[in-house]
PDB file of C-alpha atoms in Angstrom:
ATOM      1  CA  MET A  15     -16.526  16.663  16.946  1.00  0.00           C
ATOM      2  CA  ILE A  16     -17.295  18.977  19.873  1.00  0.00           C
ATOM      3  CA  MET A  17     -13.774  20.402  19.661  1.00  0.00           C
ATOM      4  CA  ASP A  18     -14.147  20.954  15.921  1.00  0.00           C
ATOM      5  CA  SER A  19     -17.386  22.826  16.546  1.00  0.00           C
ATOM      6  CA  LEU A  20     -15.777  24.996  19.227  1.00  0.00           C
ATOM      7  CA  GLU A  21     -12.812  25.783  16.969  1.00  0.00           C
ATOM      8  CA  LYS A  22     -15.062  26.824  14.104  1.00  0.00           C
ATOM      9  CA  SER A  23     -17.159  28.943  16.422  1.00  0.00           C
ATOM     10  CA  ALA A  24     -14.039  30.670  17.753  1.00  0.00           C
ATOM     11  CA  ILE A  25     -12.708  31.541  14.292  1.00  0.00           C
ATOM     12  CA  ALA A  26     -16.179  32.583  13.089  1.00  0.00           C
ATOM     13  CA  ASN A  27     -16.662  34.842  16.102  1.00  0.00           C
ATOM     14  CA  LEU A  28     -13.209  36.384  15.688  1.00  0.00           C
ATOM     15  CA  LEU A  29     -13.511  37.199  12.000  1.00  0.00           C
ATOM     16  CA  SER A  30     -17.149  38.305  12.215  1.00  0.00           C
ATOM     17  CA  ASP A  31     -16.496  40.637  15.145  1.00  0.00           C
ATOM     18  CA  ALA A  32     -16.965  44.267  14.102  1.00  0.00           C
ATOM     19  CA  LYS A  33     -14.144  45.233  16.500  1.00  0.00           C
ATOM     20  CA  LEU A  34     -11.642  43.296  14.366  1.00  0.00           C
ATOM     21  CA  LYS A  35      -9.988  45.624  11.864  1.00  0.00           C
ATOM     22  CA  LEU A  36      -9.991  44.013   8.433  1.00  0.00           C
ATOM     23  CA  VAL A  37      -7.927  45.586   5.651  1.00  0.00           C
ATOM     24  CA  LYS A  38      -7.729  44.064   2.168  1.00  0.00           C
ATOM     25  CA  LEU A  39      -4.384  43.083   0.673  1.00  0.00           C
ATOM     26  CA  ASP A  40      -3.124  45.377  -2.051  1.00  0.00           C
ATOM     27  CA  GLU A  41      -1.924  43.966  -5.401  1.00  0.00           C
ATOM     28  CA  GLN A  42       1.700  43.590  -4.265  1.00  0.00           C
ATOM     29  CA  GLU A  43       0.762  41.916  -0.980  1.00  0.00           C
ATOM     30  CA  TYR A  44      -1.632  39.526  -2.698  1.00  0.00           C
ATOM     31  CA  MET A  45       1.027  38.511  -5.217  1.00  0.00           C
ATOM     32  CA  GLU A  46       3.650  37.959  -2.511  1.00  0.00           C
ATOM     33  CA  GLY A  47       1.179  35.974  -0.430  1.00  0.00           C
ATOM     34  CA  GLN A  48       0.207  33.756  -3.334  1.00  0.00           C
ATOM     35  CA  ILE A  49       3.844  33.033  -4.181  1.00  0.00           C
ATOM     36  CA  ALA A  50       4.593  32.225  -0.541  1.00  0.00           C
ATOM     37  CA  PHE A  51       1.553  29.962  -0.253  1.00  0.00           C
ATOM     38  CA  ARG A  52       2.348  27.992  -3.417  1.00  0.00           C
ATOM     39  CA  SER A  53       5.958  27.541  -2.272  1.00  0.00           C
ATOM     40  CA  GLN A  54       4.831  25.641   0.811  1.00  0.00           C
ATOM     41  CA  GLN A  55       2.831  22.889  -0.910  1.00  0.00           C
ATOM     42  CA  ASN A  56       3.071  20.430  -3.822  1.00  0.00           C
ATOM     43  CA  GLU A  57      -0.478  20.932  -5.095  1.00  0.00           C
ATOM     44  CA  GLN A  58       0.647  22.634  -8.297  1.00  0.00           C
ATOM     45  CA  GLU A  59       2.794  19.714  -9.470  1.00  0.00           C
ATOM     46  CA  MET A  60      -0.162  17.356  -9.062  1.00  0.00           C
ATOM     47  CA  MET A  61      -2.496  19.790 -10.835  1.00  0.00           C
ATOM     48  CA  LEU A  62      -0.104  20.113 -13.771  1.00  0.00           C
ATOM     49  CA  GLU A  63       0.195  16.353 -14.094  1.00  0.00           C
ATOM     50  CA  ALA A  64      -3.588  15.898 -14.020  1.00  0.00           C
ATOM     51  CA  THR A  65      -4.076  18.721 -16.538  1.00  0.00           C
ATOM     52  CA  PHE A  66      -1.609  17.224 -19.009  1.00  0.00           C
ATOM     53  CA  GLN A  67      -3.280  13.843 -18.704  1.00  0.00           C
ATOM     54  CA  THR A  68      -6.540  15.514 -19.752  1.00  0.00           C
ATOM     55  CA  ILE A  69      -4.930  17.292 -22.711  1.00  0.00           C
ATOM     56  CA  LYS A  70      -3.245  14.038 -23.728  1.00  0.00           C
ATOM     57  CA  LYS A  71      -6.647  12.334 -23.682  1.00  0.00           C
ATOM     58  CA  TYR A  72      -8.544  14.947 -25.703  1.00  0.00           C
ATOM     59  CA  LYS A  73      -5.989  17.062 -27.559  1.00  0.00           C
ATOM     60  CA  SER A  74      -2.776  15.044 -27.987  1.00  0.00           C
ATOM     61  CA  SER A  75      -2.815  15.109 -31.803  1.00  0.00           C
ATOM     62  CA  GLN A  76      -3.334  18.874 -32.004  1.00  0.00           C
ATOM     63  CA  GLU A  77      -0.248  20.896 -32.953  1.00  0.00           C
ATOM     64  CA  ASN A  78      -1.555  24.445 -32.436  1.00  0.00           C
ATOM     65  CA  TYR A  79      -3.293  25.680 -29.301  1.00  0.00           C
ATOM     66  CA  SER A  80      -5.139  28.901 -28.561  1.00  0.00           C
ATOM     67  CA  ILE A  81      -5.196  29.156 -24.768  1.00  0.00           C
ATOM     68  CA  LEU A  82      -7.088  31.589 -22.550  1.00  0.00           C
ATOM     69  CA  SER A  83      -6.222  31.840 -18.859  1.00  0.00           C
ATOM     70  CA  ILE A  84      -8.868  33.679 -16.833  1.00  0.00           C
ATOM     71  CA  GLY A  85      -7.252  34.998 -13.653  1.00  0.00           C
ATOM     72  CA  CYS A  86      -3.737  34.279 -14.925  1.00  0.00           C
ATOM     73  CA  GLY A  87      -2.096  36.296 -12.142  1.00  0.00           C
ATOM     74  CA  SER A  88       1.686  36.387 -12.391  1.00  0.00           C
ATOM     75  CA  GLY A  89       1.659  32.991 -14.130  1.00  0.00           C
ATOM     76  CA  LEU A  90       2.448  30.584 -11.290  1.00  0.00           C
ATOM     77  CA  PHE A  91       0.550  27.809 -13.053  1.00  0.00           C
ATOM     78  CA  GLU A  92       0.732  29.126 -16.609  1.00  0.00           C
ATOM     79  CA  LYS A  93       4.539  29.369 -16.833  1.00  0.00           C
ATOM     80  CA  PRO A  94       5.296  25.654 -16.283  1.00  0.00           C
ATOM     81  CA  PHE A  95       2.160  24.697 -18.234  1.00  0.00           C
ATOM     82  CA  LEU A  96       3.102  26.697 -21.344  1.00  0.00           C
ATOM     83  CA  THR A  97       6.763  25.733 -21.056  1.00  0.00           C
ATOM     84  CA  GLU A  98       5.937  22.044 -21.122  1.00  0.00           C
ATOM     85  CA  LEU A  99       3.648  22.448 -24.139  1.00  0.00           C
ATOM     86  CA  LEU A 100       6.414  24.272 -26.002  1.00  0.00           C
ATOM     87  CA  GLU A 101       8.848  21.505 -25.112  1.00  0.00           C
ATOM     88  CA  LEU A 102       6.424  19.150 -26.862  1.00  0.00           C
ATOM     89  CA  ASN A 103       6.931  21.374 -29.951  1.00  0.00           C
ATOM     90  CA  LYS A 104       3.397  22.782 -29.864  1.00  0.00           C
ATOM     91  CA  SER A 105       2.556  26.231 -31.255  1.00  0.00           C
ATOM     92  CA  ILE A 106       0.713  28.471 -28.791  1.00  0.00           C
ATOM     93  CA  HIS A 107      -1.335  31.636 -28.891  1.00  0.00           C
ATOM     94  CA  PHE A 108      -1.733  32.537 -25.222  1.00  0.00           C
ATOM     95  CA  VAL A 109      -4.145  35.123 -23.835  1.00  0.00           C
ATOM     96  CA  GLY A 110      -4.077  36.065 -20.152  1.00  0.00           C
ATOM     97  CA  VAL A 111      -6.769  38.029 -18.325  1.00  0.00           C
ATOM     98  CA  ASP A 112      -6.476  39.345 -14.771  1.00  0.00           C
ATOM     99  CA  SER A 113      -7.685  42.422 -12.899  1.00  0.00           C
ATOM    100  CA  ASN A 114      -4.449  42.581 -10.864  1.00  0.00           C
ATOM    101  CA  LYS A 115      -2.374  44.962 -12.992  1.00  0.00           C
ATOM    102  CA  LEU A 116       0.857  44.298 -11.114  1.00  0.00           C
ATOM    103  CA  GLU A 117       0.627  40.570 -11.705  1.00  0.00           C
ATOM    104  CA  CYS A 118      -0.175  41.206 -15.370  1.00  0.00           C
ATOM    105  CA  VAL A 119       3.087  43.138 -15.671  1.00  0.00           C
ATOM    106  CA  LYS A 120       4.986  40.148 -14.274  1.00  0.00           C
ATOM    107  CA  ILE A 121       3.492  37.569 -16.633  1.00  0.00           C
ATOM    108  CA  LYS A 122       3.835  39.942 -19.594  1.00  0.00           C
ATOM    109  CA  GLU A 123       7.564  40.310 -18.888  1.00  0.00           C
ATOM    110  CA  TRP A 124       7.899  36.534 -18.829  1.00  0.00           C
ATOM    111  CA  CYS A 125       5.950  36.166 -22.077  1.00  0.00           C
ATOM    112  CA  GLN A 126       8.124  38.792 -23.757  1.00  0.00           C
ATOM    113  CA  GLU A 127      11.272  36.869 -22.891  1.00  0.00           C
ATOM    114  CA  LEU A 128       9.761  33.566 -23.982  1.00  0.00           C
ATOM    115  CA  SER A 129       8.627  34.970 -27.319  1.00  0.00           C
ATOM    116  CA  LYS A 130      12.229  35.969 -28.127  1.00  0.00           C
ATOM    117  CA  PHE A 131      13.315  32.323 -27.993  1.00  0.00           C
ATOM    118  CA  LYS A 132      10.130  30.870 -29.501  1.00  0.00           C
ATOM    119  CA  VAL A 133       9.449  33.409 -32.249  1.00  0.00           C
ATOM    120  CA  ASP A 134       7.565  30.985 -34.495  1.00  0.00           C
ATOM    121  CA  LYS A 135       5.924  29.003 -31.723  1.00  0.00           C
ATOM    122  CA  PHE A 136       4.656  31.468 -29.133  1.00  0.00           C
ATOM    123  CA  ARG A 137       2.383  34.513 -29.388  1.00  0.00           C
ATOM    124  CA  TYR A 138       0.669  36.221 -26.491  1.00  0.00           C
ATOM    125  CA  GLN A 139      -1.684  38.966 -25.309  1.00  0.00           C
ATOM    126  CA  ILE A 140      -2.182  40.066 -21.684  1.00  0.00           C
ATOM    127  CA  HIS A 141      -5.319  41.961 -20.671  1.00  0.00           C
ATOM    128  CA  PRO A 142      -5.245  43.701 -17.239  1.00  0.00           C
ATOM    129  CA  VAL A 143      -9.036  43.826 -16.918  1.00  0.00           C
ATOM    130  CA  GLU A 144     -11.832  42.067 -15.070  1.00  0.00           C
ATOM    131  CA  PHE A 145     -13.164  39.046 -16.911  1.00  0.00           C
ATOM    132  CA  GLU A 146     -16.594  40.682 -17.260  1.00  0.00           C
ATOM    133  CA  LYS A 147     -14.985  43.404 -19.412  1.00  0.00           C
ATOM    134  CA  PHE A 148     -12.901  41.054 -21.549  1.00  0.00           C
ATOM    135  CA  GLU A 149     -14.027  40.470 -25.131  1.00  0.00           C
ATOM    136  CA  SER A 150     -12.619  38.249 -27.860  1.00  0.00           C
ATOM    137  CA  SER A 151     -13.926  37.291 -31.283  1.00  0.00           C
ATOM    138  CA  PRO A 152     -11.653  34.254 -31.783  1.00  0.00           C
ATOM    139  CA  THR A 153     -12.561  31.270 -29.611  1.00  0.00           C
ATOM    140  CA  PHE A 154     -10.110  29.106 -27.662  1.00  0.00           C
ATOM    141  CA  ASP A 155      -9.073  25.449 -27.640  1.00  0.00           C
ATOM    142  CA  ILE A 156      -8.259  25.480 -23.923  1.00  0.00           C
ATOM    143  CA  ILE A 157      -9.605  27.783 -21.223  1.00  0.00           C
ATOM    144  CA  LEU A 158      -7.921  27.736 -17.817  1.00  0.00           C
ATOM    145  CA  LEU A 159      -9.525  28.930 -14.587  1.00  0.00           C
ATOM    146  CA  ILE A 160      -6.908  28.134 -11.973  1.00  0.00           C
ATOM    147  CA  HIS A 161      -8.179  29.267  -8.564  1.00  0.00           C
ATOM    148  CA  SER A 162     -10.094  32.138 -10.154  1.00  0.00           C
ATOM    149  CA  PHE A 163     -13.744  31.069  -9.981  1.00  0.00           C
ATOM    150  CA  TYR A 164     -13.991  32.359  -6.386  1.00  0.00           C
ATOM    151  CA  TYR A 165     -14.077  35.941  -7.591  1.00  0.00           C
ATOM    152  CA  PHE A 166     -17.040  35.651  -9.932  1.00  0.00           C
ATOM    153  CA  SER A 167     -20.173  37.260  -8.554  1.00  0.00           C
ATOM    154  CA  GLU A 168     -22.507  34.864 -10.334  1.00  0.00           C
ATOM    155  CA  ILE A 169     -21.781  31.370 -11.657  1.00  0.00           C
ATOM    156  CA  GLU A 170     -24.334  31.085 -14.463  1.00  0.00           C
ATOM    157  CA  SER A 171     -23.557  34.324 -16.348  1.00  0.00           C
ATOM    158  CA  SER A 172     -19.801  33.749 -15.946  1.00  0.00           C
ATOM    159  CA  PHE A 173     -20.041  30.212 -17.247  1.00  0.00           C
ATOM    160  CA  GLN A 174     -22.196  31.344 -20.161  1.00  0.00           C
ATOM    161  CA  LYS A 175     -19.455  33.750 -21.222  1.00  0.00           C
ATOM    162  CA  ILE A 176     -16.783  31.068 -20.779  1.00  0.00           C
ATOM    163  CA  TYR A 177     -18.857  28.714 -22.907  1.00  0.00           C
ATOM    164  CA  GLU A 178     -19.157  31.285 -25.695  1.00  0.00           C
ATOM    165  CA  LEU A 179     -15.375  31.822 -25.687  1.00  0.00           C
ATOM    166  CA  LEU A 180     -14.725  28.082 -26.011  1.00  0.00           C
ATOM    167  CA  GLY A 181     -14.234  26.657 -29.483  1.00  0.00           C
ATOM    168  CA  GLU A 182     -15.982  23.524 -30.691  1.00  0.00           C
ATOM    169  CA  GLU A 183     -14.593  20.489 -28.832  1.00  0.00           C
ATOM    170  CA  GLY A 184     -12.503  22.873 -26.717  1.00  0.00           C
ATOM    171  CA  ILE A 185     -11.735  22.089 -23.075  1.00  0.00           C
ATOM    172  CA  VAL A 186     -12.338  24.126 -19.926  1.00  0.00           C
ATOM    173  CA  ILE A 187     -10.066  23.252 -16.997  1.00  0.00           C
ATOM    174  CA  ILE A 188     -11.150  24.616 -13.619  1.00  0.00           C
ATOM    175  CA  ALA A 189      -9.199  24.354 -10.375  1.00  0.00           C
ATOM    176  CA  ILE A 190     -11.289  25.335  -7.367  1.00  0.00           C
ATOM    177  CA  ALA A 191     -10.777  24.751  -3.657  1.00  0.00           C
ATOM    178  CA  VAL A 192     -12.776  22.400  -1.507  1.00  0.00           C
ATOM    179  CA  LYS A 193     -14.021  24.288   1.559  1.00  0.00           C
ATOM    180  CA  THR A 194     -11.829  22.785   4.283  1.00  0.00           C
ATOM    181  CA  GLU A 195     -10.720  24.124   7.691  1.00  0.00           C
ATOM    182  CA  LEU A 196      -7.867  25.920   5.915  1.00  0.00           C
ATOM    183  CA  LYS A 197     -10.399  27.967   3.960  1.00  0.00           C
ATOM    184  CA  GLU A 198     -12.619  28.952   6.896  1.00  0.00           C
ATOM    185  CA  PRO A 199     -10.755  32.201   7.722  1.00  0.00           C
ATOM    186  CA  SER A 200     -10.917  33.586   4.173  1.00  0.00           C
ATOM    187  CA  TYR A 201     -14.574  32.539   3.948  1.00  0.00           C
ATOM    188  CA  TYR A 202     -15.554  34.862   6.803  1.00  0.00           C
ATOM    189  CA  VAL A 203     -13.198  37.654   5.759  1.00  0.00           C
ATOM    190  CA  ASN A 204     -14.525  37.741   2.191  1.00  0.00           C
ATOM    191  CA  GLN A 205     -18.076  37.835   3.499  1.00  0.00           C
ATOM    192  CA  ARG A 206     -17.246  40.990   5.438  1.00  0.00           C
ATOM    193  CA  LEU A 207     -14.989  42.750   2.944  1.00  0.00           C
ATOM    194  CA  ASP A 208     -16.835  41.936  -0.279  1.00  0.00           C
ATOM    195  CA  GLN A 209     -20.367  41.271   1.020  1.00  0.00           C
ATOM    196  CA  LYS A 210     -20.655  38.218  -1.213  1.00  0.00           C
ATOM    197  CA  GLN A 211     -20.445  34.463  -0.988  1.00  0.00           C
ATOM    198  CA  THR A 212     -17.293  32.757  -2.228  1.00  0.00           C
ATOM    199  CA  VAL A 213     -17.773  30.036  -4.854  1.00  0.00           C
ATOM    200  CA  TRP A 214     -16.396  26.654  -3.757  1.00  0.00           C
ATOM    201  CA  SER A 215     -16.098  23.240  -5.375  1.00  0.00           C
ATOM    202  CA  HIS A 216     -19.486  22.043  -4.128  1.00  0.00           C
ATOM    203  CA  ASP A 217     -21.172  25.125  -5.638  1.00  0.00           C
ATOM    204  CA  LEU A 218     -19.702  24.359  -9.057  1.00  0.00           C
ATOM    205  CA  TYR A 219     -20.630  20.695  -8.748  1.00  0.00           C
ATOM    206  CA  GLN A 220     -24.213  21.661  -7.983  1.00  0.00           C
ATOM    207  CA  PHE A 221     -24.304  24.058 -10.948  1.00  0.00           C
ATOM    208  CA  PHE A 222     -23.063  21.425 -13.399  1.00  0.00           C
ATOM    209  CA  SER A 223     -25.486  18.844 -12.030  1.00  0.00           C
ATOM    210  CA  GLU A 224     -28.520  21.139 -12.129  1.00  0.00           C
ATOM    211  CA  HIS A 225     -27.771  22.156 -15.735  1.00  0.00           C
ATOM    212  CA  HIS A 226     -27.051  18.564 -16.820  1.00  0.00           C
ATOM    213  CA  ILE A 227     -23.574  19.478 -18.050  1.00  0.00           C
ATOM    214  CA  SER A 228     -21.244  16.526 -18.549  1.00  0.00           C
ATOM    215  CA  PHE A 229     -17.951  16.951 -16.683  1.00  0.00           C
ATOM    216  CA  HIS A 230     -15.092  15.032 -15.162  1.00  0.00           C
ATOM    217  CA  LYS A 231     -14.006  15.792 -11.609  1.00  0.00           C
ATOM    218  CA  GLU A 232     -10.768  14.902  -9.860  1.00  0.00           C
ATOM    219  CA  VAL A 233      -9.941  15.798  -6.251  1.00  0.00           C
ATOM    220  CA  ILE A 234      -6.319  16.537  -5.372  1.00  0.00           C
ATOM    221  CA  ASN A 235      -5.444  16.292  -1.691  1.00  0.00           C
ATOM    222  CA  SER A 236      -2.278  17.945  -0.452  1.00  0.00           C
ATOM    223  CA  SER A 237      -0.958  19.755   2.618  1.00  0.00           C
ATOM    224  CA  VAL A 238       0.458  23.215   3.257  1.00  0.00           C
ATOM    225  CA  ASN A 239       3.481  23.695   5.488  1.00  0.00           C
ATOM    226  CA  ILE A 240       2.531  26.496   7.885  1.00  0.00           C
ATOM    227  CA  ALA A 241       5.586  26.247  10.166  1.00  0.00           C
ATOM    228  CA  GLN A 242       6.693  29.743   9.190  1.00  0.00           C
ATOM    229  CA  TYR A 243       3.467  31.133  10.692  1.00  0.00           C
ATOM    230  CA  PHE A 244       4.878  30.395  14.109  1.00  0.00           C
ATOM    231  CA  GLN A 245       8.376  31.793  13.530  1.00  0.00           C
ATOM    232  CA  LYS A 246       8.729  35.227  15.103  1.00  0.00           C
ATOM    233  CA  ASP A 247       9.417  38.028  12.606  1.00  0.00           C
ATOM    234  CA  SER A 248       9.261  35.620   9.643  1.00  0.00           C
ATOM    235  CA  GLN A 249       8.394  37.609   6.513  1.00  0.00           C
ATOM    236  CA  LEU A 250       7.422  34.403   4.708  1.00  0.00           C
ATOM    237  CA  GLY A 251       5.178  33.495   7.638  1.00  0.00           C
ATOM    238  CA  ARG A 252       3.434  36.866   7.510  1.00  0.00           C
ATOM    239  CA  HIS A 253       2.863  36.586   3.757  1.00  0.00           C
ATOM    240  CA  LEU A 254       1.445  33.096   4.265  1.00  0.00           C
ATOM    241  CA  LEU A 255      -0.854  34.157   7.068  1.00  0.00           C
ATOM    242  CA  ASP A 256      -2.132  37.215   5.202  1.00  0.00           C
ATOM    243  CA  PHE A 257      -2.887  35.106   2.128  1.00  0.00           C
ATOM    244  CA  ILE A 258      -4.702  32.437   4.153  1.00  0.00           C
ATOM    245  CA  VAL A 259      -6.840  35.058   5.872  1.00  0.00           C
ATOM    246  CA  SER A 260      -7.208  37.326   2.789  1.00  0.00           C
ATOM    247  CA  ALA A 261      -6.447  40.366   4.956  1.00  0.00           C
ATOM    248  CA  LYS A 262      -3.544  42.239   6.590  1.00  0.00           C
ATOM    249  CA  THR A 263      -3.042  40.423   9.892  1.00  0.00           C
ATOM    250  CA  ARG A 264      -0.674  43.115  11.184  1.00  0.00           C
ATOM    251  CA  TYR A 265      -3.808  44.996  12.239  1.00  0.00           C
ATOM    252  CA  PHE A 266      -4.845  42.122  14.533  1.00  0.00           C
ATOM    253  CA  SER A 267      -4.211  42.515  18.256  1.00  0.00           C
ATOM    254  CA  PRO A 268      -2.019  39.891  19.980  1.00  0.00           C
ATOM    255  CA  SER A 269      -5.088  38.191  21.442  1.00  0.00           C
ATOM    256  CA  GLN A 270      -6.877  38.151  18.071  1.00  0.00           C
ATOM    257  CA  LEU A 271      -3.777  36.766  16.394  1.00  0.00           C
ATOM    258  CA  LYS A 272      -3.545  34.044  19.045  1.00  0.00           C
ATOM    259  CA  VAL A 273      -7.095  32.849  18.303  1.00  0.00           C
ATOM    260  CA  LEU A 274      -6.196  32.590  14.620  1.00  0.00           C
ATOM    261  CA  LEU A 275      -2.914  30.760  15.225  1.00  0.00           C
ATOM    262  CA  ASP A 276      -4.548  28.408  17.744  1.00  0.00           C
ATOM    263  CA  TYR A 277      -7.170  27.550  15.151  1.00  0.00           C
ATOM    264  CA  LEU A 278      -4.551  26.774  12.482  1.00  0.00           C
ATOM    265  CA  SER A 279      -2.425  24.811  14.940  1.00  0.00           C
ATOM    266  CA  SER A 280      -5.350  22.671  16.105  1.00  0.00           C
ATOM    267  CA  ASN A 281      -6.153  21.711  12.509  1.00  0.00           C
ATOM    268  CA  SER A 282      -2.582  20.829  11.543  1.00  0.00           C
ATOM    269  CA  LYS A 283      -0.029  18.121  12.318  1.00  0.00           C
ATOM    270  CA  GLU A 284       3.594  18.664  13.268  1.00  0.00           C
ATOM    271  CA  LEU A 285       6.073  16.281  11.632  1.00  0.00           C
ATOM    272  CA  GLU A 286       9.426  15.089  12.981  1.00  0.00           C
ATOM    273  CA  ASP A 287      11.334  17.363  10.578  1.00  0.00           C
ATOM    274  CA  GLY A 288       9.601  20.434  12.040  1.00  0.00           C
ATOM    275  CA  LYS A 289       7.085  20.946   9.266  1.00  0.00           C
ATOM    276  CA  ILE A 290       3.566  21.809  10.385  1.00  0.00           C
ATOM    277  CA  MET A 291       1.152  20.512   7.766  1.00  0.00           C
ATOM    278  CA  ILE A 292      -2.491  21.488   7.368  1.00  0.00           C
ATOM    279  CA  PRO A 293      -4.685  19.605   4.840  1.00  0.00           C
ATOM    280  CA  SER A 294      -5.779  21.320   1.655  1.00  0.00           C
ATOM    281  CA  SER A 295      -7.948  19.993  -1.174  1.00  0.00           C
ATOM    282  CA  VAL A 296      -8.698  21.251  -4.652  1.00  0.00           C
ATOM    283  CA  SER A 297     -11.112  19.934  -7.267  1.00  0.00           C
ATOM    284  CA  LEU A 298     -10.181  19.856 -10.941  1.00  0.00           C
ATOM    285  CA  TYR A 299     -13.167  20.016 -13.279  1.00  0.00           C
ATOM    286  CA  TYR A 300     -12.808  19.239 -16.981  1.00  0.00           C
ATOM    287  CA  PHE A 301     -15.568  20.193 -19.396  1.00  0.00           C
ATOM    288  CA  GLN A 302     -15.486  19.712 -23.168  1.00  0.00           C
ATOM    289  CA  LYS A 303     -17.715  21.667 -25.522  1.00  0.00           C
ATOM    290  CA  LYS A 304     -19.860  19.427 -27.673  1.00  0.00           C
ATOM    291  CA  LYS A 305     -20.169  19.674 -31.422  1.00  0.00           C
ATOM    292  CA  GLU A 306     -22.491  22.397 -32.642  1.00  0.00           C
ATOM    293  CA  GLU A 307     -25.363  20.104 -33.566  1.00  0.00           C
ATOM    294  CA  GLU A 308     -25.306  18.481 -30.128  1.00  0.00           C
ATOM    295  CA  VAL A 309     -25.127  21.869 -28.404  1.00  0.00           C
ATOM    296  CA  LYS A 310     -28.271  23.120 -30.082  1.00  0.00           C
ATOM    297  CA  GLU A 311     -30.197  20.146 -28.781  1.00  0.00           C
ATOM    298  CA  GLY A 312     -28.741  20.010 -25.298  1.00  0.00           C
ATOM    299  CA  THR A 313     -26.277  22.029 -23.297  1.00  0.00           C
ATOM    300  CA  ARG A 314     -26.776  25.518 -24.699  1.00  0.00           C
ATOM    301  CA  GLU A 315     -30.544  25.371 -24.222  1.00  0.00           C
ATOM    302  CA  LYS A 316     -30.043  24.426 -20.598  1.00  0.00           C
ATOM    303  CA  LEU A 317     -27.680  27.315 -20.070  1.00  0.00           C
TER     304      LEU A 317
END
C-alpha cells in the first residue's frame, strides 16, 4: 500500500509539474494511438458480446434499427457491431457523430463501401461535429456511447439530450472506463490541458443513482499488453504511450519518461511469452427508455 501511494505520488508530481511540456495529440495521432491501444487488448470482443446479449434481450424481434453512435471515431467498435447486425439480416439506419473530422472521413469511407453491398439494408449519415451541436428530429432505437462520455463537460445536460434523442423503449449503451492505475496518467494530463474533470464510471453510477434512473451495469476486466512501450524505437510503442498519457511523450525528457515507464512497469505483470500486461476495466451501462406514460410520472421529471 505504501508503494502504491509512492507510485501515485510520483506520477501525479510528474504530470502536474509546470516544467513538463504537455502537447495535445492531433487528430491523426489520436486515431493512430486508439488503433494501437485497441490492438493490444481483447476488451472490444467482450464488449461486443455483452452488447449483443443486451440487444437480444430487449430488441431481438425487431427487424429495423435506427442507431446513433455518439463519438463514433473511425468505427473501431461500430464496424464489427453493424456488420454482425447485417449478418442477422437486420435493416439499419446508422448515424455517426464525432468532432474528429479525420476519423469521420475513415468511417464514412467504410460506410460508403458497405452501402454498395447492402443497398436495401444499410443507410448512413456521418456528422463531423461536437455532440452539443448535433440535432436530429427522428429518434433512435439504439444509442451507443463507446468510450465517449469522458469528453462531455457536464453529465446532466448531456444525458438530457441523449434521452430526448432516444425513442420509446430504445436502449442506451454506454462503455466508460473504471479509473484504474492505467488511467492515472491521462487523468492528470486532461486536468492540465483541458482544465476539466474527466467523467469516469463511478461518476455515471452516482448520476444514475441520484436521479433514480433504472440501469444495468456490467464490469469487463481485461489487460493491455504494453510490452512495446519498452522496445526502443517502436512506433507502436510510442503510439500506445501517447494514447495512454493523452499527450505527445516525445517532448518528455529522458528522466521524465523514465518516471512514466517505471510507473507503468510497477503496475503491470510480465508473462513468460514476453507480454507485459497491465489491468484495465470498463463498465457497460444499459438504460432503456420507459413508455411515455411512465416517463411523465417518473424519469423525465427527475431529469
